Backbone as a ProteinNet text record, in pm:
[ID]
protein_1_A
[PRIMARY]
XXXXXXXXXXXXXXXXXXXXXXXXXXXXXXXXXXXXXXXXXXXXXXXXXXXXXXXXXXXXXXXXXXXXXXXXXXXXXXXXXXXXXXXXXXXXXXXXXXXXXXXXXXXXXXXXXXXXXXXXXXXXXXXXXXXX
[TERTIARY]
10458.5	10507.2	10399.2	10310.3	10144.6	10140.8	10135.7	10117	10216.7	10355.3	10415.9	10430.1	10352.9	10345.7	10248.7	10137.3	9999.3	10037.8	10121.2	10090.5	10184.2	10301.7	10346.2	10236.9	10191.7	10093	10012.4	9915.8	9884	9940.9	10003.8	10100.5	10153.9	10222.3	10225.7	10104.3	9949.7	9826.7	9801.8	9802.7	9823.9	9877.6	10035	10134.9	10033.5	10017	9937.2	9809.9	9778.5	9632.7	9608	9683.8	9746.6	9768.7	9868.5	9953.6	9868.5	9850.6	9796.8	9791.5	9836.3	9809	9839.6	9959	9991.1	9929.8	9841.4	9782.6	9621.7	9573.1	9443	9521.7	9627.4	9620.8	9677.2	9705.2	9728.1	9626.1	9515.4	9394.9	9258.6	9290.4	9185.4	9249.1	9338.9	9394.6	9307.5	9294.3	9244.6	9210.5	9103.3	9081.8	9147.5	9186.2	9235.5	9121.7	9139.1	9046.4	9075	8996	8996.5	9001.3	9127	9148	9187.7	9156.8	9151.3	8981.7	8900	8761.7	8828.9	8915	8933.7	8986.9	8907.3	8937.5	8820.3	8852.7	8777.3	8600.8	8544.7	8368.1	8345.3	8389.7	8353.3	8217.7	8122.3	8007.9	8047.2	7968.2	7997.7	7892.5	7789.3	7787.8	7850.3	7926.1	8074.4	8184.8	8186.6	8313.2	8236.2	8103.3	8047	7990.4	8001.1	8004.3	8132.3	8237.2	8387.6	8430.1	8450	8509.2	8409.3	8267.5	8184.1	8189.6	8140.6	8077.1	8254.4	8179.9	8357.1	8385.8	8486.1	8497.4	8445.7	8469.2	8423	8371	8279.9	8218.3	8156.9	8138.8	8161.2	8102.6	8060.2	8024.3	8110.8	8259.1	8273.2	8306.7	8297.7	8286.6	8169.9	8067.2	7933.9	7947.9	8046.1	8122.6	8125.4	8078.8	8087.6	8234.4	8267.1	8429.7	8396.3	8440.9	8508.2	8588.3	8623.5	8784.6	8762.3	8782.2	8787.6	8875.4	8935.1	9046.8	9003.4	9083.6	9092.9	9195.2	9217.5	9376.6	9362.3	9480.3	9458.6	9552.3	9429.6	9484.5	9530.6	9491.9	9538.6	9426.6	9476.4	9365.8	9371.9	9255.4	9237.8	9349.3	9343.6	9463.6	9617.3	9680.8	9763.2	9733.4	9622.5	9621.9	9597.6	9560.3	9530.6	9676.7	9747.8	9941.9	9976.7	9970.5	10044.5	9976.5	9852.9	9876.4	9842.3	9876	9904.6	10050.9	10127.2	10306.8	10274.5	10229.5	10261.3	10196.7	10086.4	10074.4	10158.4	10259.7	10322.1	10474.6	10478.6	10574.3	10576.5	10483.9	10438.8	10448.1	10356.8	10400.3	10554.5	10609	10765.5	10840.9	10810.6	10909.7	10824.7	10743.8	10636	10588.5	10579.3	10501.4	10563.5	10742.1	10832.4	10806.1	10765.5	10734.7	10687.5	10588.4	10529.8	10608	10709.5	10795.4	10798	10834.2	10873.9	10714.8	10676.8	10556.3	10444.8	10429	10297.3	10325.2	10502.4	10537	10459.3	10568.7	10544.2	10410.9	10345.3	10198.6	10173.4	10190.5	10121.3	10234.9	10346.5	10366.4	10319.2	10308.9	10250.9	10111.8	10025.9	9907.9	9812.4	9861	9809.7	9871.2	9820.3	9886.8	9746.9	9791	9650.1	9680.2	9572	9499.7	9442.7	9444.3	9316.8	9298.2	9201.1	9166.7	9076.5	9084.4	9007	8941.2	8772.1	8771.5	8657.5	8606	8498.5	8437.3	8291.4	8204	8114.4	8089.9	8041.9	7909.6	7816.5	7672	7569.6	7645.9	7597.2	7640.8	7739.8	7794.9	7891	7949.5	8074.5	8166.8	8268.5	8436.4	8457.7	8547.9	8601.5	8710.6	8774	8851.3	8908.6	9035.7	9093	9258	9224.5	9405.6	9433.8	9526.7	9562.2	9624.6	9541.1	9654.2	9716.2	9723.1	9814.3	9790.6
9095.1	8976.8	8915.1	8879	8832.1	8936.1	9042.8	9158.9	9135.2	9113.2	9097.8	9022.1	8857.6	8746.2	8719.9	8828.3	8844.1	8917.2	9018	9084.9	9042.7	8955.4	8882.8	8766.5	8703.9	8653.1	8712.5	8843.6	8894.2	8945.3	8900.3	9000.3	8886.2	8776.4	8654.2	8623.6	8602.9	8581.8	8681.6	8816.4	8900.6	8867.3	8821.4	8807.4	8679.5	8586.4	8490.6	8487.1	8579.4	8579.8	8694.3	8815.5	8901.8	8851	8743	8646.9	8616.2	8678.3	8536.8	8621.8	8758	8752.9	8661.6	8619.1	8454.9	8371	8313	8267.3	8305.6	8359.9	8415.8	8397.2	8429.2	8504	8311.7	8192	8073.9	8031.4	8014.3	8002.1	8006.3	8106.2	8189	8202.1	8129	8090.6	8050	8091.5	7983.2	7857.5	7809.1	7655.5	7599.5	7472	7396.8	7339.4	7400.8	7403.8	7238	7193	7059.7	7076.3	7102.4	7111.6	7060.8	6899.6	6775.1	6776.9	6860.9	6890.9	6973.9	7014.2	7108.9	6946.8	6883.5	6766.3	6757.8	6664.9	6669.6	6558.2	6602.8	6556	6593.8	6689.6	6716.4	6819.3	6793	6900.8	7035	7158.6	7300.9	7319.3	7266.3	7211.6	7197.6	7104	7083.7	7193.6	7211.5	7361.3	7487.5	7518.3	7634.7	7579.1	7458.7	7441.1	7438.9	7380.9	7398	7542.1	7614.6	7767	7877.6	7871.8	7989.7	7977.2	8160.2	8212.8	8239.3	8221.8	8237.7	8404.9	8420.8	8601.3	8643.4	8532.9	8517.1	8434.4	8512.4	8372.7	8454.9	8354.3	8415	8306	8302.2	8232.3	8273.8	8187.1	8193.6	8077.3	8113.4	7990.1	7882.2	7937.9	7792.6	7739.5	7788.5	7758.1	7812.2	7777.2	7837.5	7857.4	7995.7	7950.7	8042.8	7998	8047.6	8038.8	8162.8	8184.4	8171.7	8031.3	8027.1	8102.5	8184.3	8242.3	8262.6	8173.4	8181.1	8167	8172	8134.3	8003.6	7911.2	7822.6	7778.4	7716	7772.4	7590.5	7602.7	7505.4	7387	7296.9	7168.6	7208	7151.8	7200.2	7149.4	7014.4	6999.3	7070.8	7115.1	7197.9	7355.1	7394	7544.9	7529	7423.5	7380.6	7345.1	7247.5	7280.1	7406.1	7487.1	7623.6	7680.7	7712.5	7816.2	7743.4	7581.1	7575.7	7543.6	7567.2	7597.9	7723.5	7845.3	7980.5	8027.7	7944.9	7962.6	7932	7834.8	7725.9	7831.8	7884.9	7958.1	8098.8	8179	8293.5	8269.7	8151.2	8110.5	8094.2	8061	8010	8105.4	8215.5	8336.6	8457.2	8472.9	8555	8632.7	8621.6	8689	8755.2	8747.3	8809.7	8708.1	8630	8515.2	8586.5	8654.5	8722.9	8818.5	8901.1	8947.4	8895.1	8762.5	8682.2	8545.6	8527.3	8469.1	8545.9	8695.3	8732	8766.1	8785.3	8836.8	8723.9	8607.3	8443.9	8415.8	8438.4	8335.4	8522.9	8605.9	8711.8	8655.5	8593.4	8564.6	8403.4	8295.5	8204.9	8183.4	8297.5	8310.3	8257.3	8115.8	8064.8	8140.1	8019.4	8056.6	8091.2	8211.1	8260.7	8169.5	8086	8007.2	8077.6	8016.7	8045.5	7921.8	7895.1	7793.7	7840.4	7852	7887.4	7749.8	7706.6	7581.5	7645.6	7502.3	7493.1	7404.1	7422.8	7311	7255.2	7152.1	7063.5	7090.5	7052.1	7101.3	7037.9	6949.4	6930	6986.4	7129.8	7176.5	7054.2	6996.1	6917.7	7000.4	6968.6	7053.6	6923.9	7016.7	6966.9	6968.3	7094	7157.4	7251.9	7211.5	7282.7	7371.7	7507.8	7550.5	7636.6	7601.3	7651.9	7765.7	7894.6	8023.6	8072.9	8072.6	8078.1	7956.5
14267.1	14199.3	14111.1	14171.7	14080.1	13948.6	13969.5	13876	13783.9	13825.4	13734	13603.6	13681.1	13624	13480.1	13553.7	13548	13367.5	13393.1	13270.8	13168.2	13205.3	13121.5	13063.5	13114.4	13078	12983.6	13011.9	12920.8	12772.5	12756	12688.4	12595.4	12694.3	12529	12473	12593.4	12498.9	12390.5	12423.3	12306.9	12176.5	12184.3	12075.1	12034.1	12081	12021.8	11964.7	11995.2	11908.5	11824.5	11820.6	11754.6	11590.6	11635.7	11501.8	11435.9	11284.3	11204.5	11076.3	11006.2	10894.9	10790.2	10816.9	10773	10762.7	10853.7	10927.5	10809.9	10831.5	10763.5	10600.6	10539.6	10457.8	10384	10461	10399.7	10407.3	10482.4	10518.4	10426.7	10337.3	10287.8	10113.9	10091.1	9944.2	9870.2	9743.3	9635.1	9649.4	9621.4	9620.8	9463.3	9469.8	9424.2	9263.9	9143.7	9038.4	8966.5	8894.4	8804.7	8691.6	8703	8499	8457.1	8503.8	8429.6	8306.6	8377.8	8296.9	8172.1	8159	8018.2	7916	7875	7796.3	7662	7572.9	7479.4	7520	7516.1	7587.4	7711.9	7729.1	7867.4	7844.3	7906.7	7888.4	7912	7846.2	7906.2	8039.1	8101.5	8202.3	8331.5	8306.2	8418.5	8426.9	8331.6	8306.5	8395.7	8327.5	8426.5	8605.4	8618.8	8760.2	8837.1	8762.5	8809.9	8836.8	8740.4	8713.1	8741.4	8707.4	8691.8	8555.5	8531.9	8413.6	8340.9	8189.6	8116	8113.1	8080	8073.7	7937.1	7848.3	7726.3	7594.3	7532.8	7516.4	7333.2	7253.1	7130.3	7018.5	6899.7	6831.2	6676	6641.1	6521.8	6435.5	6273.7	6211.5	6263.7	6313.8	6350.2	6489.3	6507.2	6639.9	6814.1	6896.4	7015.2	7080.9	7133.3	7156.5	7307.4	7381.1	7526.8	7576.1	7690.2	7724.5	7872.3	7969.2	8120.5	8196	8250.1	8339.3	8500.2	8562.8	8716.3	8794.4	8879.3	8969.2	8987.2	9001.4	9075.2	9187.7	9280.3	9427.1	9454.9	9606.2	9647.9	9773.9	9764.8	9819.6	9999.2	10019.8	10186	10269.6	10207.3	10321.4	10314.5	10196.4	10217.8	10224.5	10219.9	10304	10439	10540	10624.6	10701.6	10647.4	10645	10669.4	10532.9	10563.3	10678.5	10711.6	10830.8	10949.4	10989.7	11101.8	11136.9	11057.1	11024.3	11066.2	10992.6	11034.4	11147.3	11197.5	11369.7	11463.7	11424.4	11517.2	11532.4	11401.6	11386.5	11444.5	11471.2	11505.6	11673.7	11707.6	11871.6	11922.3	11813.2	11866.9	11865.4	11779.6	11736.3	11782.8	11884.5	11965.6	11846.3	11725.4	11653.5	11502.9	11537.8	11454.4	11270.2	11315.8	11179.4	11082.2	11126	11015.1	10923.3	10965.7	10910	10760.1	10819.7	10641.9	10593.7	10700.5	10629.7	10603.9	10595.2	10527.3	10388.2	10383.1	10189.1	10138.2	10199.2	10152	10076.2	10156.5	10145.4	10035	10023.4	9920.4	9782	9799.8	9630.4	9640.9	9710.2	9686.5	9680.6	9636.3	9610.6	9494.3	9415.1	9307.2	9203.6	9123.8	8947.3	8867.6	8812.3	8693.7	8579.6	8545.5	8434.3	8364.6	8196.9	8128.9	8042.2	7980.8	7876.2	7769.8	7607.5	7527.5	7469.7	7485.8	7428.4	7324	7219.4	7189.4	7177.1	7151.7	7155.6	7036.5	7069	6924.8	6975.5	6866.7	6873.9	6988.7	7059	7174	7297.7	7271.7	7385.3	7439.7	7405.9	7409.5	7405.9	7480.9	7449.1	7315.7	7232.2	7113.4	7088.2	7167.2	7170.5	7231.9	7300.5	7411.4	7414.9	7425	7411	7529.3	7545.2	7676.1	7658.9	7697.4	7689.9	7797.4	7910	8003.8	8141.3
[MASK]
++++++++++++++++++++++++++++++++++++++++++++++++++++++++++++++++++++++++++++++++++++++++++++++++++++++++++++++++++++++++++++++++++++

């Protein structure tokens, strides 16, 4: 009887700690970018501490021009939401959750950004277009 109990026991701790590509995979999302900084005076400065290095970067007409592209993800406290929903969910449904929350969280994986700006001779944005 103990034995019996015993390995049921084992066996939901399993399913429970088993669970989480969901779990890892809401967890471990994109952070949440400020592209309120893609504005006119914003230093190139702030842009390469926000985003990183540009993919591209170019000098025409006298002009400095760069192209930012990154995903943008999401703020701690809602990746922090999603996967303690898809833990809560994985415990309640012994693990079957994942079925439909690991597609989930792989197409709700952020939106790809880009921004082409340029800068005035103080490395100022001057100018900002949004290509995707």
């Amino acid at each position: 009887m103990i034995s019996r109990k015993w390995t049921t026991f084992v066996c939901v701790l399993a399913l429970v700690f088993s669970s989480g590509c969901s779990v890892f995979m809401a967890a471990k999302q994109p952070d949440k970018k400020n592209v309120d900084l893609f504005r006119m005076g914003t230093p190139r400065t702030m842009l390469l501490g926000e985003f990183g290095p540009p993919v591209t970067s170019e000098i025409r007409n006298g002009r400095k021009y760069e192209v930012f592209k990154f995903v943008q993800g999401y703020s701690t406290g809602v990746k922090a939401g999603r996967a303690l929903f898809h833990g809560a969910a994985d415990v309640m449904t012994l693990g079957l959750w994942e079925v439909v929350g690991t597609p989930a969280e792989a197409v709700f994986s952020g939106d790809e950004m880009a921004f082409e700006v340029s800068y005035d001779r103080n490395n100022r944005i001057n100018q900002v277009t949004t290509i995707k």
